[in-house]
Tab-separated table of C-alpha atoms and ligand atoms in Angstrom:
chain	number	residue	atom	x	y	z
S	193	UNK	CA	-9.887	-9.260	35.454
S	194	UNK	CA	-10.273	-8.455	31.877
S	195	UNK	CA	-7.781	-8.586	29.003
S	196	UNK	CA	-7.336	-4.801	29.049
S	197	UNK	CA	-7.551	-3.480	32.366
S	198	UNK	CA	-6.155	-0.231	32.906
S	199	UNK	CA	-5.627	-0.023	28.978
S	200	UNK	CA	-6.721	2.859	26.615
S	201	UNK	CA	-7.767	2.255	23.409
S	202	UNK	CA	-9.389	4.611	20.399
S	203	UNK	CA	-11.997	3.178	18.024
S	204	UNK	CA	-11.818	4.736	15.068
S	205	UNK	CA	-15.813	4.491	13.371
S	206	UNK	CA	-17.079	3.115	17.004
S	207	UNK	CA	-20.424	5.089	16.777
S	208	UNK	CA	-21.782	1.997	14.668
S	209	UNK	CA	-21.873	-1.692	13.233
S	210	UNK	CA	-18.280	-3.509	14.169
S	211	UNK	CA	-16.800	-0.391	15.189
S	212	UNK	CA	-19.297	-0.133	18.110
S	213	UNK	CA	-19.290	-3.891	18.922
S	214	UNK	CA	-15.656	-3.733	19.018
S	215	UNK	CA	-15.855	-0.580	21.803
S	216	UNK	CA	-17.649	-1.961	23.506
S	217	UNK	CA	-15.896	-5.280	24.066
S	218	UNK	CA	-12.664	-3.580	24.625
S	219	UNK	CA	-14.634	-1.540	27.220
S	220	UNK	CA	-15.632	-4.762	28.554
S	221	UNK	CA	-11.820	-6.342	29.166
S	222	UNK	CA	-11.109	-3.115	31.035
S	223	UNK	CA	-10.186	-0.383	28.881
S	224	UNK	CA	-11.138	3.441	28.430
S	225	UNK	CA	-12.077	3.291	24.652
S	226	UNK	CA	-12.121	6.435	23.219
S	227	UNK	CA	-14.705	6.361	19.767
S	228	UNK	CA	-14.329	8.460	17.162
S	229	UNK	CA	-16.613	9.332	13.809
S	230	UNK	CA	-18.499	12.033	11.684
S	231	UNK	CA	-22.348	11.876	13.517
S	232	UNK	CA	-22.144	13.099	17.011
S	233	UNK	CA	-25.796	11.532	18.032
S	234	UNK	CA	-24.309	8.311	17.350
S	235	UNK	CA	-21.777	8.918	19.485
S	236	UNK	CA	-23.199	9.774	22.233
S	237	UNK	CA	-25.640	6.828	22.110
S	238	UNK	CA	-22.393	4.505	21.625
S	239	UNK	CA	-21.160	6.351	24.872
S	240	UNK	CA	-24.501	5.276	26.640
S	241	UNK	CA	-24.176	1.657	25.217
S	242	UNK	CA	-20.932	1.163	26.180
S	243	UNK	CA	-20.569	2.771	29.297
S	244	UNK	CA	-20.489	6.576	30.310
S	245	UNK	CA	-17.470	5.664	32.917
S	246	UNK	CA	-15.553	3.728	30.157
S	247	UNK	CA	-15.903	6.031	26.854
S	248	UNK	CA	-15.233	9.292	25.318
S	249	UNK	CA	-16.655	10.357	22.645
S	250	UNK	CA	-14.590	12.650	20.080
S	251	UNK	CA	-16.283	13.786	17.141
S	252	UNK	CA	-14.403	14.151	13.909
S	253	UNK	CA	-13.303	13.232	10.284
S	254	UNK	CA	-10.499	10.469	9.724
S	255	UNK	CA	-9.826	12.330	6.286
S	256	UNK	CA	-9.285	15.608	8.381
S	257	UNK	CA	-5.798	15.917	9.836
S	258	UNK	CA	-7.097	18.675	12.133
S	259	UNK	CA	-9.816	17.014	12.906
S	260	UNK	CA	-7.196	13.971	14.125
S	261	UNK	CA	-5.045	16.615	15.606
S	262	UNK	CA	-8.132	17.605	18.022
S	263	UNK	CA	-8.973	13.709	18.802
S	264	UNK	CA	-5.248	12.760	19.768
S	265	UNK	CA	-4.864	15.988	21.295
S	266	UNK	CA	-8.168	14.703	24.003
S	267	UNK	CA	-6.537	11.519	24.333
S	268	UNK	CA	-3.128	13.264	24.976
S	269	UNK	CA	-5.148	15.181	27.740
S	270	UNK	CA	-5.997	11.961	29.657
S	271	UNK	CA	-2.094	11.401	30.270
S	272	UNK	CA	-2.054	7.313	29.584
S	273	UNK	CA	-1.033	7.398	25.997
S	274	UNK	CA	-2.449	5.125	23.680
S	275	UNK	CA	-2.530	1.026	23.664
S	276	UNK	CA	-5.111	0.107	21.379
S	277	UNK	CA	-5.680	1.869	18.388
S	278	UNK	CA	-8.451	0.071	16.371
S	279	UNK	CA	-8.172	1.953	12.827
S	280	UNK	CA	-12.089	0.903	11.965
S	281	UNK	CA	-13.310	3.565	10.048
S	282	UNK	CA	-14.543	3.069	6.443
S	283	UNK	CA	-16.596	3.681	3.701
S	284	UNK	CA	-18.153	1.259	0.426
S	285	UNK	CA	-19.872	1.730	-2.588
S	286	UNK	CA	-20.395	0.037	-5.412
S	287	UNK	CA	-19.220	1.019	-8.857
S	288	UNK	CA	-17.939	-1.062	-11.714
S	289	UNK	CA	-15.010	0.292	-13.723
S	290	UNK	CA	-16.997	1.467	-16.588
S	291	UNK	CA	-19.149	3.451	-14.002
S	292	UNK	CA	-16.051	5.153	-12.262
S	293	UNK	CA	-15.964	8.702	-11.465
S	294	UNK	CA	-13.095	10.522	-9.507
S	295	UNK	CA	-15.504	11.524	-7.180
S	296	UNK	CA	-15.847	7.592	-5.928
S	297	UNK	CA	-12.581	7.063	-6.350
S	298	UNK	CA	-11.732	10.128	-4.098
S	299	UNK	CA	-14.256	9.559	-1.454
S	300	UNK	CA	-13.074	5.952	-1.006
S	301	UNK	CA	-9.589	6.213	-0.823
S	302	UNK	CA	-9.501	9.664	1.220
S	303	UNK	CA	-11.149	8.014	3.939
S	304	UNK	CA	-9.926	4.344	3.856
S	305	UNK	CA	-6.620	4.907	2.834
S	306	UNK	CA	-5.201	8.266	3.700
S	307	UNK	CA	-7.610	8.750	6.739
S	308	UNK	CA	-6.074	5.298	8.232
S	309	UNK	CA	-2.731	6.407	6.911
S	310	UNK	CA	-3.062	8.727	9.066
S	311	UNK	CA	-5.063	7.897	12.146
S	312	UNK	CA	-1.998	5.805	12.954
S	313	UNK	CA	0.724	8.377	11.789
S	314	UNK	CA	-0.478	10.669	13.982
S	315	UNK	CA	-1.266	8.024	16.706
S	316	UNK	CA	2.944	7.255	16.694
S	317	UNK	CA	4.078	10.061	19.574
S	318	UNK	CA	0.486	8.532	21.704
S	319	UNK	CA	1.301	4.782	21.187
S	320	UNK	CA	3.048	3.538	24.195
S	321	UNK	CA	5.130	0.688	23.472
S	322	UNK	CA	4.114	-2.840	23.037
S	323	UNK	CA	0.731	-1.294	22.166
S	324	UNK	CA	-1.523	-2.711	19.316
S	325	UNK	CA	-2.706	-1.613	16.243
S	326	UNK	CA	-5.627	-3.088	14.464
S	327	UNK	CA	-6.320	-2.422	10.997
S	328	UNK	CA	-10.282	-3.339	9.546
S	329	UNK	CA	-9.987	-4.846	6.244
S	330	UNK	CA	-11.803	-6.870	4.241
S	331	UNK	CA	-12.326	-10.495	2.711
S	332	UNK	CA	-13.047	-8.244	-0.575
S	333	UNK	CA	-9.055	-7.912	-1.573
S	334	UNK	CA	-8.389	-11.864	-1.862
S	335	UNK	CA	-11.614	-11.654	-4.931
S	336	UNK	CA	-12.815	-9.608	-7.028
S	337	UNK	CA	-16.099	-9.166	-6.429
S	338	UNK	CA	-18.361	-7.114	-9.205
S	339	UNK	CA	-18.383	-3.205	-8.790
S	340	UNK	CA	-16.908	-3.586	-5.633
S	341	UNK	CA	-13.268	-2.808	-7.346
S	342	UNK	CA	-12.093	0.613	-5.341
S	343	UNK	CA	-13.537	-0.948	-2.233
S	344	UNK	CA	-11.738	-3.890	-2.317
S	345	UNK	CA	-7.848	-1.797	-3.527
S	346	UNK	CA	-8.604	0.088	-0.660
S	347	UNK	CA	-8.603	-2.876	1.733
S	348	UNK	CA	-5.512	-4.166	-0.468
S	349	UNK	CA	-3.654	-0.988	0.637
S	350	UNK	CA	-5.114	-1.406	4.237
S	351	UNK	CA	-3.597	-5.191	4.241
S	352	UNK	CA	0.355	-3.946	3.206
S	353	UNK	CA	0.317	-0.956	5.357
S	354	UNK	CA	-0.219	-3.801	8.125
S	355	UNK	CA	2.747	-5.076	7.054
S	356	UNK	CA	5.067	-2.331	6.386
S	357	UNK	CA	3.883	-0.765	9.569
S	358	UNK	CA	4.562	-3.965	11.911
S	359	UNK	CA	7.755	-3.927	10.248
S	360	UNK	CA	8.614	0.024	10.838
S	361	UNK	CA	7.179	-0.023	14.691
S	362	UNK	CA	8.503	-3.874	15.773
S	363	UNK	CA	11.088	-1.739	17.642
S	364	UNK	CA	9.109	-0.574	19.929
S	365	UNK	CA	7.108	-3.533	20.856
S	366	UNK	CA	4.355	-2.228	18.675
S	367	UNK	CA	2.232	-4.799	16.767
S	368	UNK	CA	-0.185	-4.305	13.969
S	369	UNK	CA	-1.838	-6.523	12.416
S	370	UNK	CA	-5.298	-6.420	10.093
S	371	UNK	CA	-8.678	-8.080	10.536
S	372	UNK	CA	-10.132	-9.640	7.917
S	373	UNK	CA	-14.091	-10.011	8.387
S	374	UNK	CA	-16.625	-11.585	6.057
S	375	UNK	CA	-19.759	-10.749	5.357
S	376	UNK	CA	-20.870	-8.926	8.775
S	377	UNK	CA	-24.541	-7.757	9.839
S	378	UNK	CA	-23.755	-3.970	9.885
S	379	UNK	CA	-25.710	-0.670	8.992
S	380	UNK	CA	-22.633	-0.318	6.759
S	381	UNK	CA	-23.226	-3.433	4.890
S	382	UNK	CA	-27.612	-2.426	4.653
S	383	UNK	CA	-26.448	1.112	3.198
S	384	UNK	CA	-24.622	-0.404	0.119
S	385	UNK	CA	-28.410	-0.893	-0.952
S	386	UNK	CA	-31.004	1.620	-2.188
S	387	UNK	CA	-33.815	0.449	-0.085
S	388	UNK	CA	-34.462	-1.905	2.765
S	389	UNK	CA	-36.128	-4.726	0.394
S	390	UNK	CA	-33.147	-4.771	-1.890
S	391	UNK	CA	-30.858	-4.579	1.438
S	392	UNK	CA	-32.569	-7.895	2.694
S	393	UNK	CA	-31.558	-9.414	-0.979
S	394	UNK	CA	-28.196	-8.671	-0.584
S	395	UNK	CA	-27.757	-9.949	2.889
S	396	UNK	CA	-29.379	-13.469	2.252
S	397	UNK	CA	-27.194	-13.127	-0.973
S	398	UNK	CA	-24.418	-12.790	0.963
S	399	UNK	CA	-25.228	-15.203	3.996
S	400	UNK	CA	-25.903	-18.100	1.074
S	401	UNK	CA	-22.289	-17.733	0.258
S	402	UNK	CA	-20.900	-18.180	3.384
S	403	UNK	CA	-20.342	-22.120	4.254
S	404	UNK	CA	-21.286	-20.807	7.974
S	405	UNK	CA	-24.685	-20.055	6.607
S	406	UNK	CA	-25.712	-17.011	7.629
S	407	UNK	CA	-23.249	-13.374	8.046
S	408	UNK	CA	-21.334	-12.467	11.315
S	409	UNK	CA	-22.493	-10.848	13.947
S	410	UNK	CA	-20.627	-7.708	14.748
S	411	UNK	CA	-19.571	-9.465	18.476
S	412	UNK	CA	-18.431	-11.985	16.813
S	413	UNK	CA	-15.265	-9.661	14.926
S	414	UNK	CA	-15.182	-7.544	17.936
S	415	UNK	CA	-13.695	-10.700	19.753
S	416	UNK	CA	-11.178	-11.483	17.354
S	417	UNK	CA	-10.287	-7.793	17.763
S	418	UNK	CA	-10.426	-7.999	21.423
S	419	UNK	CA	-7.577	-10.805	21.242
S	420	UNK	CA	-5.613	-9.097	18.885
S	421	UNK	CA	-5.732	-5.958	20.901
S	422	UNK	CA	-4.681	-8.248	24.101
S	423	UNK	CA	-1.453	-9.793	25.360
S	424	UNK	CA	-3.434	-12.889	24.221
S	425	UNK	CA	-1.476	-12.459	20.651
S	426	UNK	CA	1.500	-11.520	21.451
S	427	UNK	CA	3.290	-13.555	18.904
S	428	UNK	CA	0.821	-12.123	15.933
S	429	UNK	CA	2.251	-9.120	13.888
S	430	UNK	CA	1.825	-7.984	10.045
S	431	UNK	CA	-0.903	-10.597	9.785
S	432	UNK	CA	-3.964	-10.808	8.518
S	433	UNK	CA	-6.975	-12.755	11.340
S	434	UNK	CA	-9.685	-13.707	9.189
S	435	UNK	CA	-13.040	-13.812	10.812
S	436	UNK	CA	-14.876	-15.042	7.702
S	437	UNK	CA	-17.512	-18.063	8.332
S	438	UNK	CA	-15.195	-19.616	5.705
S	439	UNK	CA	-15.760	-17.682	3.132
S	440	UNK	CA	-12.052	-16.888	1.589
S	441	UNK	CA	-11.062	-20.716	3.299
S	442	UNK	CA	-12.728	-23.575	1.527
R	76	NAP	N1	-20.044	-5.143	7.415
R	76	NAP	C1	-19.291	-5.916	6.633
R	76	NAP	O1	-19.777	-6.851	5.972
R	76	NAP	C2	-17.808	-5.693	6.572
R	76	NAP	C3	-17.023	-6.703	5.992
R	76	NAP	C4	-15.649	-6.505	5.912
R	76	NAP	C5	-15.085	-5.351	6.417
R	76	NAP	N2	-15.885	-4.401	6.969
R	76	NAP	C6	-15.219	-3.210	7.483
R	76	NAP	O2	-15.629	-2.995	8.814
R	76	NAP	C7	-15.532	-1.595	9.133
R	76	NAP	C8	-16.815	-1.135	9.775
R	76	NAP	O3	-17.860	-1.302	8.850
R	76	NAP	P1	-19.354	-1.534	9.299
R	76	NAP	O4	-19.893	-2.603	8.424
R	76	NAP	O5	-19.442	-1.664	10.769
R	76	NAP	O6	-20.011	-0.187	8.755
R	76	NAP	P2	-20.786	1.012	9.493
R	76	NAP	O7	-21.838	0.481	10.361
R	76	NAP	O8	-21.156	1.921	8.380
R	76	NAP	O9	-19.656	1.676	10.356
R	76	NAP	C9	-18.675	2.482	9.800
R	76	NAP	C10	-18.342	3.555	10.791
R	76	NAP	O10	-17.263	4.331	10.285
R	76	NAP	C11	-17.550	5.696	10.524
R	76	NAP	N3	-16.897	6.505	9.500
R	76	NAP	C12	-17.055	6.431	8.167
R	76	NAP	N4	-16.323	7.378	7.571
R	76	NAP	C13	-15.683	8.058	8.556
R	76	NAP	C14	-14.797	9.139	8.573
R	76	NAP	N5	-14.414	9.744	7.446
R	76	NAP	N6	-14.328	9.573	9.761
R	76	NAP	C15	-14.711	8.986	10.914
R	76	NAP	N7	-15.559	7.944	10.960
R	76	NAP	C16	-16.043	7.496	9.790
R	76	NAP	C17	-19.074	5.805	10.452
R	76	NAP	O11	-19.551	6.880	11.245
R	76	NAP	P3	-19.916	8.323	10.627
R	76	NAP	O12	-20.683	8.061	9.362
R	76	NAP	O13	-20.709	8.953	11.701
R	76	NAP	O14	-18.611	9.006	10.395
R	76	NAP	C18	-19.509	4.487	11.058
R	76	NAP	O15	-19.680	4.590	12.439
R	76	NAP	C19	-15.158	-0.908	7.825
R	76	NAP	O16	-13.775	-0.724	7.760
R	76	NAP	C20	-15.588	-1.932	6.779
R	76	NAP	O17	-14.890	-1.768	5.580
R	76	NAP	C21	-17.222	-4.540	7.062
């Protein structure tokens, strides 16, 4: 038996990177994950990768509330509600504060903060209670890493709407909690460079920093998010797992 038979979950940014590894370890301890994000090919090769029988694929906007209104509407349709909602989805770029422009700003914080706003606002009729909310942050608020500076406020936000939300929905059973990865091998984390030589900079860059050695491996956060999304933490809310190498710990 796995950790989440019979479960439903929704995998906000599963088509890819930790957002895929995550769906399809859920999908593994049992659940139907729904997956969610803007490129429907990679959908519909995360559907193949994790399962046909065990996936939906929904495609669709976080920043759009219609676009949310469709996705919760198809989960709605399956009649189970909703017990794991893994709020994944996210963008980065860098930019230092001199290099700023509203258009960075706005792109960043439309999808990481108002998008996972509300993902789980309009997740709340869905949830069913003692369900679990998972929020993907980032080791990026505790430092403050060059040009990284809406990136990492955006995580900050991410972090106390874990809190404040554990807080609002602890009456229900609900818990929500954020993870906290590190450096992670990712598509995501190759696209924050212009071309695949600099890419490979930046990850041994990266990896060198990490007292582990080397980055994480997407299955490697998708387990952490597998036991916060299970009865396995059932004592954990408003908090913060970091899944780091020991990056933000020594
Ligand atoms: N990789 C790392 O080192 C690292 C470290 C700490 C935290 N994280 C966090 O981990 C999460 C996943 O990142 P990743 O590294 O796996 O990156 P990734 O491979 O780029 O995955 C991000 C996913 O989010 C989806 N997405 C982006 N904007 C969206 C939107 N507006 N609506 C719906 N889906 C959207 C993307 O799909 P579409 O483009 O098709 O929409 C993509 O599948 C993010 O929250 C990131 O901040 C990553």
């Amino acid at each position: 038996m796995g950790l989440l038979e019979g479960k439903t979950a929704l995998v906000t940014g599963g088509g890819s990177g930790i957002g895929l590894a995550g769906a399809v370890r859920l999908a593994a301890e049992g659940a139907h994950v729904f997956v969610t994000g803007r490129r429907k090919a990679e959908l519909d090769a995360a559907v193949e990768v994790i399962g046909p029988g065990s996936a939906t694929a929904v495609t669709g906007d976080i920043s759009d509330l219609a676009d949310l209104d469709r996705l919760y509407e198809t989960i709605r349709s399956r009649g189970s509600g909703l017990d794991v909602l893994f709020a994944n989805a996210s963008v980065a770029a860098f930019a230092t504060l001199e290099q700023m422009t509203e258009e960075h700003f706005d792109a960043l914080f439309d999808i990481n903060v108002r998008g996972t706003l509300f993902t789980v606002q309009k997740a709340l009729p869905l949830l069913n209670d003692g369900a679990s909310v998972i929020l993907n942050g980032s080791t990026n608020v505790d430092v403050g890493a060059e040009a990284f500076g809406v990136y990492a406020a955006s995580k900050a936000a991410t972090r106390s709407f874990a809190r404040t939300w554990a807080n609002e929905l602890k009456g229900r059973g609900i818990r929500v909690n954020t993870i906290t990865p590190g450096p992670t091998d990712t598509p995501g984390l190759s696209g924050l460079a212009p071309d695949p030589e600099q890419a490979a900079g930046l990850r041994q860059g990266l990896a060198a920093q990490v007292p582990l050695g080397r980055l994480g491996r997407p299955e490697e956060i998708a387990a952490a998010v597998a036991f916060l999304a299970s009865g396995q933490s059932s004592f954990i809310t408003g908090s913060s797992l970091y899944v780091d190498g020991g990056l933000n710990q020594i």
